[in-house]
Amino acid sequence: MSVPAKSLLLNPNSYDPAHFDDKTSKILRATIEHFEKRGLQKLTEDYHSKAWYQDFLDFQASEKVFATFMTPAGDANGDADKRWDTARVAAMSELLGFYGMQYWYPWQVTCLGLGPVWQSDNAEMRARAAAALETGGVGAFALSERAHGADIYSSDMVLTPDGEGGYLASGGKYYIGNGNVASVVSVFGRIEGVEGQDQYVWFYADSNHPNYHLVQNVVPDQSYVSEFRLKNYPVSQADILHAGEDAFSAALNTVNVGKFNLGFGAVGLTTHGFYDAINHAHNRVLYGKPVTAMAHIRASFIDSYARLIAMKLFSGRAIDYFRTASPEDRRYLLFNPVTKMKVTSEGEKVMITLGDIVAAKGFEKDNFITIAKYDTTCLPRLEGTVAVNLGLVLKFMPAYLFMPEHFDAVPTRNDAADDEFLFRQGPTRGLGKIRFPSWREPYAAAANIPNVALFTEQAEAFTQLLLTAAPDADQQKDMDFLLALGDIFTLVVYGQLILEQAQLLDLDEEVVGSIFEFLVKDFSAAAIAMHGRSGTNAAQRTWALSVVRAPITDAGRTERIWNEIVELSSAYSMNR
């Protein structure tokens, strides 16, 4: 019997992480209990008053949430429960996102702050970080600066030799999460008097040091996104985590690990928003009928539901590629930015639609929809904009579409293993050499679903565009044009992993049909967008119009999916 899509959605009332080990399950359930005991009233009051979330940090310290989930097995000092297990990191990211970005955020920036440490050969600093986590400490990733953003080629954090083999670090960092309280602060800087790549370093700092000066919270938010300055902060050789080329790789590889969490935060946040929206709309009567009796409201809910399930399917399958990564299999470097940009953008799109449905309710101070509407706008713009990640995705397009190679099937990875490769990814170059199996295989396996077959036609037409009217030299320098092209390519990748996960889960084919109903429309919309770009040539404009398709609709399928959605109207409401 096929799995109903609604069973994939996180529901605190029935959450049973039985596929994890006992310790992991205990911590996940304890996290739900913590938030449900606090209740919606406290959560919303703290959000709007911008209250510091010390109670959450106290909770995670007492349960050793960060210590257990974010300490690699090699640094666990024999604790069998500690490991860096992407499946459970993703589960916690989704769960914290479900209750709000203000709780997900300190988790996320701790993950980033630990990246340069766990990639380092500096055993002393690794042990220091593990000890800090054990006592409830959090981390910070001090890369960006006010004048330079996250430009790793420019830094005003300068390390001056102190004449005794060490350095004195002075300079400012800007937009640094957890920078007000972090005991593990990974700081990027450059050594004065050294030229070229050798000047760059990562070093370990502590926000409690007297030469660490907190300036401000740079956002008007409950989360603390700090500006801090170091003034003659002593940095010994023992504090250095990386130098030279390794410092560059550590920065980029840390973001590879950390930005993966954004998609799961979006899934959790959007799921909670969906529950609240259907609860409100289905129980609100206008003109003698429930709001959900209106045809356009039902259509909006069905589209939002299909998009949310697709987010869940793609990101869930991407975990498996992340966990099976190796020097010989780096496909995760494509699926990772797609998770970051596409899943988060879809979450924002869903919450905009749900906001249209609930209307004025979405501005009230005592409900979660108001929080979710705003917070979903943040995720696509963190850890590299959508444009930055689309630019990265385009590097994989030729090999993905035209150079298939054989790979063994990637299994579902919920096993209790330490994903140690993530902290030895090595140099970040050579993306064009990464290979993929045929993208056509999962599409062919689902060709019996009419909208999948229709989308496959569009995808095949895209490959023909690249063979017959490929971007010329000028277009390859035109980022506006390339981003339009990247939107179309991303849809093909997105659909592939959705189909793989749907097959693995034996998901109801009618839901898959609804997912590809919106993907067919999105492909058509992306083609029209490319048609309108100033850099698009005549042949490409002709192609764009030729691939516009209307999806195949089915009244029976629509009614059955609607009935599944209606059942969610009483499935969950946060304890007040």
Coordinates of C-alpha atoms in Angstrom, one line a residue:
M1 CA 0.0 0.0 0.0
S2 CA 1.3 3.4 -0.9
V3 CA 2.5 5.8 1.8
P4 CA 0.2 8.8 2.2
A5 CA 2.0 12.1 1.8
K6 CA 0.7 13.6 5.0
S7 CA 2.6 11.0 7.0
L8 CA 5.8 12.6 5.8
L9 CA 5.1 15.9 7.6
L10 CA 6.5 16.5 11.1
N11 CA 3.7 16.4 13.7
P12 CA 4.8 16.8 17.3
N13 CA 1.6 15.0 18.4
S14 CA 2.7 11.8 16.7
Y15 CA 6.4 12.3 16.2
D16 CA 8.2 8.9 16.4
P17 CA 11.9 9.0 15.3
A18 CA 12.1 5.2 15.6
H19 CA 14.6 5.0 12.7
F20 CA 17.2 6.6 15.0
D21 CA 19.0 5.2 18.0
D22 CA 17.6 5.6 21.5
K23 CA 19.8 8.6 22.5
T24 CA 18.9 10.5 19.3
S25 CA 15.2 9.7 19.7
K26 CA 15.3 10.8 23.3
I27 CA 16.9 14.2 22.5
L28 CA 14.5 14.8 19.6
R29 CA 11.5 14.1 21.7
A30 CA 12.8 16.1 24.6
T31 CA 13.2 19.1 22.2
I32 CA 9.5 18.8 21.2
E33 CA 8.5 18.5 24.9
H34 CA 10.6 21.7 25.7
F35 CA 8.8 23.8 23.2
E36 CA 5.3 22.4 23.7
K37 CA 5.7 22.9 27.5
R38 CA 6.7 26.6 26.9
G39 CA 3.7 27.0 24.6
L40 CA 2.7 29.2 21.7
Q41 CA 2.0 32.2 23.9
K42 CA 5.5 32.3 25.4
L43 CA 7.0 31.7 22.0
T44 CA 5.2 34.5 20.3
E45 CA 5.7 36.9 23.2
D46 CA 9.4 36.3 23.1
Y47 CA 9.5 36.7 19.4
H48 CA 7.8 40.1 19.3
S49 CA 9.6 41.4 22.3
K50 CA 13.0 40.2 20.8
A51 CA 13.8 38.4 24.1
W52 CA 17.1 36.6 24.3
Y53 CA 16.6 32.8 24.0
Q54 CA 18.6 31.9 27.1
D55 CA 16.0 29.3 28.1
F56 CA 16.6 27.4 24.9
L57 CA 20.4 27.6 25.3
D58 CA 20.0 26.3 28.9
F59 CA 17.8 23.4 27.6
Q60 CA 20.3 22.4 24.9
A61 CA 23.1 22.5 27.5
S62 CA 21.2 20.3 30.0
E63 CA 20.3 17.8 27.3
K64 CA 23.7 18.1 25.5
V65 CA 21.9 18.6 22.2
F66 CA 24.7 20.4 20.4
A67 CA 27.4 18.3 22.1
T68 CA 25.8 15.0 21.1
F69 CA 24.8 16.0 17.5
M70 CA 27.8 18.1 16.6
T71 CA 30.8 16.4 18.0
P72 CA 32.5 14.0 15.5
A73 CA 33.1 10.5 16.8
G74 CA 36.9 11.1 16.6
D75 CA 36.5 14.0 19.1
A76 CA 34.0 12.3 21.4
N77 CA 36.4 11.0 24.0
G78 CA 34.8 7.6 23.9
D79 CA 31.2 8.8 24.1
A80 CA 29.4 6.3 21.8
D81 CA 26.4 8.7 21.4
K82 CA 28.4 11.5 19.8
R83 CA 29.0 11.7 16.1
W84 CA 28.4 14.0 13.1
D85 CA 25.4 12.2 11.6
T86 CA 23.8 14.2 8.8
A87 CA 20.5 12.4 9.0
R88 CA 20.0 13.4 12.6
V89 CA 21.5 16.9 12.1
A90 CA 18.9 17.4 9.4
A91 CA 16.1 16.1 11.7
M92 CA 17.1 18.6 14.4
S93 CA 17.3 21.4 11.8
E94 CA 13.8 20.6 10.7
L95 CA 12.5 20.3 14.3
L96 CA 14.0 23.6 15.4
G97 CA 12.8 25.3 12.2
F98 CA 9.3 24.0 13.1
Y99 CA 9.4 26.2 16.2
G100 CA 11.1 29.2 14.6
M101 CA 14.3 30.5 13.1
Q102 CA 15.2 32.1 16.4
Y103 CA 15.9 28.6 17.8
W104 CA 17.2 27.1 14.5
Y105 CA 19.7 30.0 14.1
P106 CA 22.0 29.4 17.1
W107 CA 22.1 25.7 16.1
Q108 CA 23.0 26.7 12.5
V109 CA 25.8 29.2 13.3
T110 CA 27.3 26.7 15.9
C111 CA 27.5 24.2 13.0
L112 CA 29.3 26.8 10.9
G113 CA 31.6 27.8 13.7
L114 CA 32.7 24.3 14.3
G115 CA 33.5 23.7 10.6
P116 CA 37.0 25.1 10.5
V117 CA 37.7 23.4 13.9
W118 CA 36.7 19.9 12.9
Q119 CA 38.6 20.3 9.6
S120 CA 41.8 21.3 11.4
D121 CA 44.7 19.0 12.4
N122 CA 45.0 21.1 15.6
A123 CA 44.2 18.5 18.2
E124 CA 44.4 21.0 21.0
M125 CA 41.8 23.3 19.6
R126 CA 39.6 20.3 18.6
A127 CA 39.7 19.1 22.2
R128 CA 39.0 22.6 23.4
A129 CA 35.9 22.9 21.2
A130 CA 34.6 19.5 22.2
A131 CA 34.9 20.5 25.9
A132 CA 33.1 23.7 25.2
L133 CA 30.2 21.9 23.6
E134 CA 30.1 19.4 26.5
T135 CA 29.4 22.3 28.9
G136 CA 26.7 23.8 26.7
G137 CA 28.9 26.2 24.7
V138 CA 27.9 27.4 21.2
G139 CA 30.0 28.4 18.2
A140 CA 30.4 31.3 15.8
F141 CA 31.7 31.6 12.2
A142 CA 33.6 34.9 11.9
L143 CA 34.2 35.2 8.2
S144 CA 32.2 38.2 7.0
E145 CA 33.1 41.9 7.6
R146 CA 31.1 45.1 7.2
A147 CA 33.1 46.4 4.3
H148 CA 33.8 43.1 2.5
G149 CA 30.9 40.8 3.3
A150 CA 32.1 37.2 3.0
D151 CA 34.8 37.9 0.4
I152 CA 37.5 35.6 1.4
Y153 CA 40.1 37.5 -0.6
S154 CA 39.7 40.6 1.4
S155 CA 40.0 40.9 5.2
D156 CA 40.6 43.7 7.6
M157 CA 41.2 41.3 10.4
V158 CA 45.0 41.6 10.6
L159 CA 47.4 39.5 12.6
T160 CA 50.5 41.4 13.5
P161 CA 53.6 39.3 14.7
D162 CA 54.2 39.9 18.4
G163 CA 57.9 39.1 18.2
E164 CA 57.6 36.0 20.2
G165 CA 56.2 33.6 17.6
G166 CA 52.6 34.6 18.0
Y167 CA 50.4 37.4 16.8
L168 CA 48.1 40.2 18.0
A169 CA 44.8 40.2 16.0
S170 CA 42.9 43.5 15.5
G171 CA 39.9 44.2 13.3
G172 CA 36.2 43.8 13.1
K173 CA 33.7 41.1 12.1
Y174 CA 30.1 41.8 11.1
Y175 CA 27.0 39.7 10.9
I176 CA 28.3 36.9 13.1
G177 CA 25.6 34.8 14.7
N178 CA 26.2 33.8 18.3
G179 CA 29.1 36.2 18.5
N180 CA 27.8 37.6 21.8
V181 CA 28.2 34.3 23.7
A182 CA 30.2 31.8 21.6
S183 CA 33.0 30.0 23.3
V184 CA 34.1 28.6 20.0
V185 CA 34.7 31.5 17.5
S186 CA 36.4 30.5 14.3
V187 CA 37.9 33.8 12.9
F188 CA 39.2 34.4 9.4
G189 CA 42.0 36.9 9.0
R190 CA 45.4 37.7 7.3
I191 CA 48.9 38.0 8.5
E192 CA 50.5 41.4 8.1
G193 CA 53.6 41.4 5.9
V194 CA 52.8 38.2 4.1
E195 CA 51.7 38.3 0.4
G196 CA 49.5 36.0 -1.6
Q197 CA 47.6 33.1 -0.4
D198 CA 49.9 32.3 2.4
Q199 CA 48.7 35.4 4.3
Y200 CA 45.2 33.9 5.2
V201 CA 44.5 32.0 8.4
W202 CA 41.7 30.7 10.5
F203 CA 42.2 31.0 14.3
Y204 CA 40.3 30.0 17.4
A205 CA 38.9 32.8 19.6
D206 CA 36.6 33.1 22.6
S207 CA 34.0 35.8 23.1
N208 CA 34.7 35.9 26.8
H209 CA 38.3 37.2 26.3
P210 CA 38.8 40.8 27.5
N211 CA 40.3 41.8 24.1
Y212 CA 37.1 40.6 22.4
H213 CA 34.7 43.6 22.2
L214 CA 31.1 43.1 21.4
V215 CA 29.7 46.1 19.5
Q216 CA 26.1 45.5 18.7
N217 CA 23.3 43.2 17.4
V218 CA 23.0 44.2 13.8
V219 CA 19.5 43.0 13.3
P220 CA 16.2 44.0 15.1
D221 CA 15.5 40.5 16.0
Q222 CA 15.4 37.9 18.7
S223 CA 18.4 36.2 17.2
Y224 CA 21.8 37.8 18.0
V225 CA 23.7 38.6 14.9
S226 CA 26.7 40.4 16.2
E227 CA 29.3 42.9 15.2
F228 CA 32.5 42.4 17.3
R229 CA 36.0 43.8 17.2
L230 CA 39.3 42.3 18.4
K231 CA 41.9 44.7 19.7
N232 CA 45.4 43.2 20.2
Y233 CA 43.8 39.8 20.7
P234 CA 46.6 37.3 21.5
V235 CA 46.9 34.5 18.9
S236 CA 49.5 31.9 19.6
Q237 CA 50.6 29.3 17.0
A238 CA 48.5 26.8 19.0
D239 CA 45.4 28.8 18.2
I240 CA 45.9 28.6 14.4
L241 CA 43.4 26.3 12.7
H242 CA 44.4 26.7 9.0
A243 CA 46.8 28.7 6.9
G244 CA 47.2 29.4 3.2
E245 CA 45.3 27.4 0.7
D246 CA 43.8 25.2 3.5
A247 CA 42.2 28.3 4.9
F248 CA 40.3 28.9 1.7
S249 CA 39.2 25.3 1.5
A250 CA 38.1 25.3 5.1
A251 CA 35.9 28.4 4.5
L252 CA 34.1 27.0 1.5
N253 CA 33.8 23.4 2.8
T254 CA 32.3 24.7 6.1
V255 CA 29.7 26.5 4.1
N256 CA 29.1 23.3 2.1
V257 CA 28.2 21.6 5.4
G258 CA 26.4 24.4 7.0
K259 CA 24.1 25.7 4.2
F260 CA 22.6 22.2 3.9
N261 CA 20.7 22.9 7.1
L262 CA 18.8 25.8 5.6
G263 CA 16.5 23.6 3.5
F264 CA 15.5 21.5 6.5
G265 CA 14.8 24.7 8.6
A266 CA 12.5 25.8 5.8
V267 CA 10.7 22.5 5.7
G268 CA 10.0 22.6 9.4
L269 CA 9.0 26.3 9.4
T270 CA 6.7 25.8 6.5
T271 CA 5.1 22.7 7.9
H272 CA 4.1 24.5 11.1
G273 CA 2.8 27.4 9.0
F274 CA 0.7 25.0 6.9
Y275 CA -0.9 23.4 10.0
D276 CA -1.9 26.8 11.3
A277 CA -3.2 27.9 7.9
I278 CA -5.5 24.9 7.3
N279 CA -6.6 25.0 11.0
H280 CA -7.7 28.6 10.5
A281 CA -9.2 28.5 7.0
H282 CA -11.1 25.2 7.4
N283 CA -12.7 26.4 10.7
R284 CA -13.5 29.9 9.6
V285 CA -17.0 30.4 8.2
L286 CA -17.7 33.2 5.7
Y287 CA -21.1 33.7 4.1
G288 CA -22.4 30.5 5.7
K289 CA -19.6 28.3 4.4
P290 CA -16.1 27.3 5.5
V291 CA -13.4 29.4 3.7
T292 CA -12.1 26.2 2.3
A293 CA -15.3 25.7 0.3
M294 CA -14.0 28.4 -2.1
A295 CA -12.4 26.9 -5.2
H296 CA -9.4 29.2 -5.3
I297 CA -8.6 28.6 -1.7
R298 CA -8.6 24.8 -2.3
A299 CA -6.4 25.3 -5.3
S300 CA -3.9 27.3 -3.3
F301 CA -3.9 24.7 -0.5
I302 CA -3.3 21.9 -2.9
D303 CA -0.5 23.7 -4.7
S304 CA 1.1 24.6 -1.3
Y305 CA 0.8 21.0 -0.1
A306 CA 2.4 19.6 -3.2
R307 CA 5.2 22.1 -2.9
L308 CA 5.8 21.3 0.8
I309 CA 5.8 17.5 0.1
A310 CA 8.3 18.1 -2.7
M311 CA 10.5 20.1 -0.4
K312 CA 10.4 17.2 2.0
L313 CA 11.2 14.6 -0.6
F314 CA 14.1 16.4 -2.3
S315 CA 15.9 17.3 0.9
G316 CA 15.3 13.9 2.4
R317 CA 16.9 12.2 -0.6
A318 CA 19.8 14.7 -0.7
I319 CA 20.8 13.5 2.8
D320 CA 21.7 10.1 1.3
Y321 CA 24.0 11.7 -1.3
F322 CA 25.6 13.8 1.4
R323 CA 26.3 10.8 3.6
T324 CA 27.7 8.6 0.9
A325 CA 30.0 11.3 -0.4
S326 CA 33.7 10.5 -0.9
P327 CA 36.6 11.8 -3.0
E328 CA 35.3 9.6 -5.8
D329 CA 31.7 10.7 -5.4
R330 CA 31.1 14.4 -4.9
R331 CA 27.6 14.6 -6.4
Y332 CA 26.5 16.2 -3.1
L333 CA 28.1 19.4 -4.3
L334 CA 25.3 19.8 -6.8
F335 CA 22.4 18.6 -4.6
N336 CA 23.7 20.7 -1.7
P337 CA 23.2 24.2 -3.2
V338 CA 19.9 23.0 -4.8
T339 CA 18.7 22.1 -1.3
K340 CA 19.8 25.5 0.0
M341 CA 18.4 27.7 -2.7
K342 CA 15.4 25.7 -4.2
V343 CA 13.9 24.2 -1.0
T344 CA 14.2 27.5 0.9
S345 CA 12.7 29.5 -2.0
E346 CA 9.9 27.0 -2.3
G347 CA 9.2 27.5 1.5
E348 CA 9.0 31.2 1.0
K349 CA 6.6 30.7 -2.0
V350 CA 4.4 28.4 0.1
M351 CA 4.2 30.9 3.0
I352 CA 3.3 33.7 0.6
T353 CA 0.4 31.6 -0.7
L354 CA -0.7 30.6 2.8
G355 CA -0.5 34.3 3.8
D356 CA -2.9 35.1 0.9
I357 CA -5.3 32.5 2.2
V358 CA -5.3 33.6 5.9
A359 CA -5.2 37.3 5.0
A360 CA -5.4 39.5 8.1
K361 CA -4.8 36.5 10.4
G362 CA -1.3 36.5 9.2
F363 CA -0.5 39.8 10.8
E364 CA -1.7 39.1 14.3
K365 CA 0.8 38.9 17.2
D366 CA -0.4 35.7 18.8
N367 CA -0.1 33.1 16.0
F368 CA 2.8 31.3 14.3
I369 CA 1.7 32.2 10.8
T370 CA 3.0 35.8 11.3
I371 CA 6.4 34.4 12.4
A372 CA 6.6 31.9 9.5
K373 CA 5.7 34.5 6.9
Y374 CA 8.6 36.7 7.8
D375 CA 11.2 34.0 8.7
T376 CA 10.8 32.1 5.4
T377 CA 12.0 35.3 3.6
C378 CA 15.3 35.0 5.5
L379 CA 16.4 31.5 4.5
P380 CA 16.9 32.0 0.8
R381 CA 19.2 34.9 1.5
L382 CA 21.5 33.3 4.0
E383 CA 24.7 31.3 3.3
G384 CA 24.9 32.8 -0.2
T385 CA 22.0 34.3 -2.2
V386 CA 19.9 32.3 -4.6
A387 CA 21.9 33.9 -7.4
V388 CA 25.2 32.8 -5.9
N389 CA 24.0 29.2 -5.5
L390 CA 22.5 29.1 -9.0
G391 CA 25.8 30.2 -10.4
L392 CA 27.4 27.3 -8.6
V393 CA 24.8 24.9 -9.9
L394 CA 25.5 25.9 -13.5
K395 CA 29.0 24.5 -13.2
F396 CA 27.5 21.0 -13.1
M397 CA 25.1 21.3 -16.0
P398 CA 27.2 19.9 -18.9
A399 CA 28.3 16.8 -17.0
Y400 CA 24.8 16.2 -15.4
L401 CA 22.9 16.4 -18.7
F402 CA 25.3 15.0 -21.2
M403 CA 28.1 12.8 -19.6
P404 CA 26.4 10.0 -17.7
E405 CA 28.5 7.4 -15.9
H406 CA 27.6 4.3 -14.0
F407 CA 27.2 4.6 -10.2
D408 CA 26.0 2.1 -7.7
A409 CA 22.5 2.9 -6.3
V410 CA 22.6 5.2 -3.3
P411 CA 20.7 3.6 -0.4
T412 CA 18.6 5.4 2.2
R413 CA 21.1 6.5 5.0
N414 CA 19.5 6.6 8.4
D415 CA 22.2 4.5 10.0
A416 CA 24.1 5.7 13.0
A417 CA 27.4 6.5 11.3
D418 CA 29.9 9.3 11.6
D419 CA 30.0 11.4 8.4
E420 CA 33.7 12.1 8.8
F421 CA 34.3 12.8 5.1
L422 CA 32.5 16.2 5.5
F423 CA 35.6 17.4 7.4
R424 CA 38.1 16.2 4.9
Q425 CA 36.5 17.3 1.7
G426 CA 39.8 18.7 0.5
P427 CA 40.4 21.3 -2.2
T428 CA 37.2 22.8 -3.6
R429 CA 38.3 22.9 -7.3
G430 CA 37.4 20.5 -10.0
L431 CA 33.7 20.8 -9.9
G432 CA 33.4 20.4 -13.7
K433 CA 35.0 16.9 -13.4
I434 CA 32.2 15.6 -11.1
R435 CA 30.1 13.0 -12.9
F436 CA 26.5 11.7 -12.5
P437 CA 24.5 8.7 -13.6
S438 CA 21.7 9.3 -16.2
W439 CA 19.1 11.7 -15.0
R440 CA 16.7 10.1 -17.3
E441 CA 16.4 6.8 -15.3
P442 CA 14.1 8.0 -12.5
Y443 CA 12.0 9.9 -15.0
A444 CA 11.6 6.8 -17.2
A445 CA 10.6 4.7 -14.1
A446 CA 7.7 7.1 -13.4
A447 CA 6.7 7.7 -17.0
N448 CA 3.3 6.1 -16.2
I449 CA 2.4 9.3 -14.3
P450 CA 1.1 11.7 -17.0
N451 CA 2.6 14.9 -15.6
V452 CA 6.0 13.2 -15.1
A453 CA 5.9 12.2 -18.8
L454 CA 5.0 15.8 -19.7
F455 CA 7.8 17.3 -17.6
T456 CA 10.2 14.8 -19.1
E457 CA 9.3 16.1 -22.6
Q458 CA 10.2 19.6 -21.4
A459 CA 13.5 18.4 -19.9
E460 CA 14.4 16.7 -23.1
A461 CA 13.6 19.8 -25.0
F462 CA 16.0 21.7 -22.7
T463 CA 18.8 19.4 -23.6
Q464 CA 18.1 20.1 -27.3
L465 CA 18.2 23.8 -26.7
L466 CA 21.7 23.4 -25.2
L467 CA 22.8 21.4 -28.3
T468 CA 21.3 23.6 -31.0
A469 CA 21.2 27.1 -29.4
A470 CA 23.7 27.0 -26.6
P471 CA 24.7 30.2 -24.8
D472 CA 27.3 32.1 -26.9
A473 CA 30.4 33.8 -25.6
D474 CA 28.6 37.0 -24.6
Q475 CA 25.7 35.1 -23.0
Q476 CA 28.1 33.1 -20.9
K477 CA 29.2 36.4 -19.3
D478 CA 25.6 37.6 -18.9
M479 CA 24.6 36.5 -15.4
D480 CA 21.0 37.7 -15.9
F481 CA 20.6 35.3 -18.8
L482 CA 22.5 32.5 -17.1
L483 CA 20.3 32.7 -14.0
A484 CA 17.3 32.2 -16.1
L485 CA 18.9 29.2 -17.7
G486 CA 19.9 27.9 -14.2
D487 CA 16.3 28.1 -13.0
I488 CA 15.3 25.7 -15.8
F489 CA 18.2 23.3 -15.1
T490 CA 17.5 23.3 -11.4
L491 CA 13.9 22.1 -12.0
V492 CA 15.3 19.0 -13.8
V493 CA 17.6 18.2 -10.8
Y494 CA 14.8 18.9 -8.3
G495 CA 12.5 16.5 -10.1
Q496 CA 15.1 13.8 -10.2
L497 CA 15.6 13.5 -6.4
I498 CA 11.8 13.9 -5.8
L499 CA 11.2 10.9 -8.0
E500 CA 13.9 8.9 -6.4
Q501 CA 12.6 9.5 -2.9
A502 CA 9.0 9.0 -3.9
Q503 CA 10.0 5.5 -5.3
L504 CA 12.0 4.6 -2.2
L505 CA 9.1 5.6 0.1
D506 CA 6.4 4.1 -2.2
L507 CA 4.6 7.4 -2.1
D508 CA 1.1 7.7 -3.4
E509 CA 1.4 8.3 -7.2
E510 CA -1.4 10.8 -7.1
V511 CA 0.7 13.1 -5.0
V512 CA 3.6 12.7 -7.3
G513 CA 1.3 13.7 -10.1
S514 CA 0.3 16.8 -8.2
I515 CA 3.9 17.7 -7.6
F516 CA 4.7 17.4 -11.3
E517 CA 1.6 19.4 -12.1
F518 CA 3.2 22.4 -10.5
L519 CA 6.7 21.5 -11.9
V520 CA 5.3 21.6 -15.5
K521 CA 3.8 25.0 -14.8
D522 CA 7.1 26.2 -13.2
F523 CA 9.1 25.0 -16.2
S524 CA 6.8 26.9 -18.5
A525 CA 7.1 30.0 -16.3
A526 CA 10.9 29.7 -16.3
A527 CA 10.9 29.4 -20.1
I528 CA 8.8 32.5 -20.4
A529 CA 11.1 34.3 -18.0
M530 CA 14.1 33.4 -20.2
H531 CA 12.1 34.5 -23.3
G532 CA 11.9 38.0 -21.7
R533 CA 15.6 38.4 -20.8
S534 CA 17.3 41.1 -22.8
G535 CA 20.2 38.7 -23.6
T536 CA 18.1 35.9 -25.1
N537 CA 18.5 35.5 -28.9
A538 CA 15.8 34.8 -31.4
A539 CA 16.3 31.0 -31.6
Q540 CA 16.2 30.7 -27.8
R541 CA 13.0 32.8 -27.7
T542 CA 11.4 30.5 -30.2
W543 CA 12.4 27.5 -28.1
A544 CA 11.1 29.1 -24.9
L545 CA 7.6 29.5 -26.4
S546 CA 7.7 26.0 -27.8
V547 CA 8.0 24.3 -24.4
V548 CA 5.2 26.0 -22.6
R549 CA 2.7 23.3 -21.5
A550 CA -0.5 23.1 -19.6
P551 CA -0.2 20.4 -16.9
I552 CA -2.6 17.4 -17.0
T553 CA -5.4 17.9 -14.4
D554 CA -7.6 15.3 -12.9
A555 CA -10.7 16.2 -10.9
G556 CA -10.7 12.9 -9.0
R557 CA -7.1 13.2 -8.0
T558 CA -7.6 16.8 -6.9
E559 CA -10.6 15.8 -4.7
R560 CA -8.7 12.9 -3.1
I561 CA -5.7 15.1 -2.3
W562 CA -7.9 17.8 -0.9
N563 CA -9.5 15.3 1.4
E564 CA -6.1 14.3 2.7
I565 CA -5.3 18.0 3.3
V566 CA -8.6 18.5 5.2
E567 CA -7.6 15.8 7.6
L568 CA -4.6 18.0 8.6
S569 CA -7.0 20.7 9.9
S570 CA -7.2 18.9 13.3
A571 CA -3.9 17.1 13.2
Y572 CA -1.8 19.7 15.2
S573 CA -2.1 22.9 17.0
M574 CA 0.7 24.1 19.3
N575 CA 0.0 24.0 23.0
R576 CA -0.8 27.5 24.2

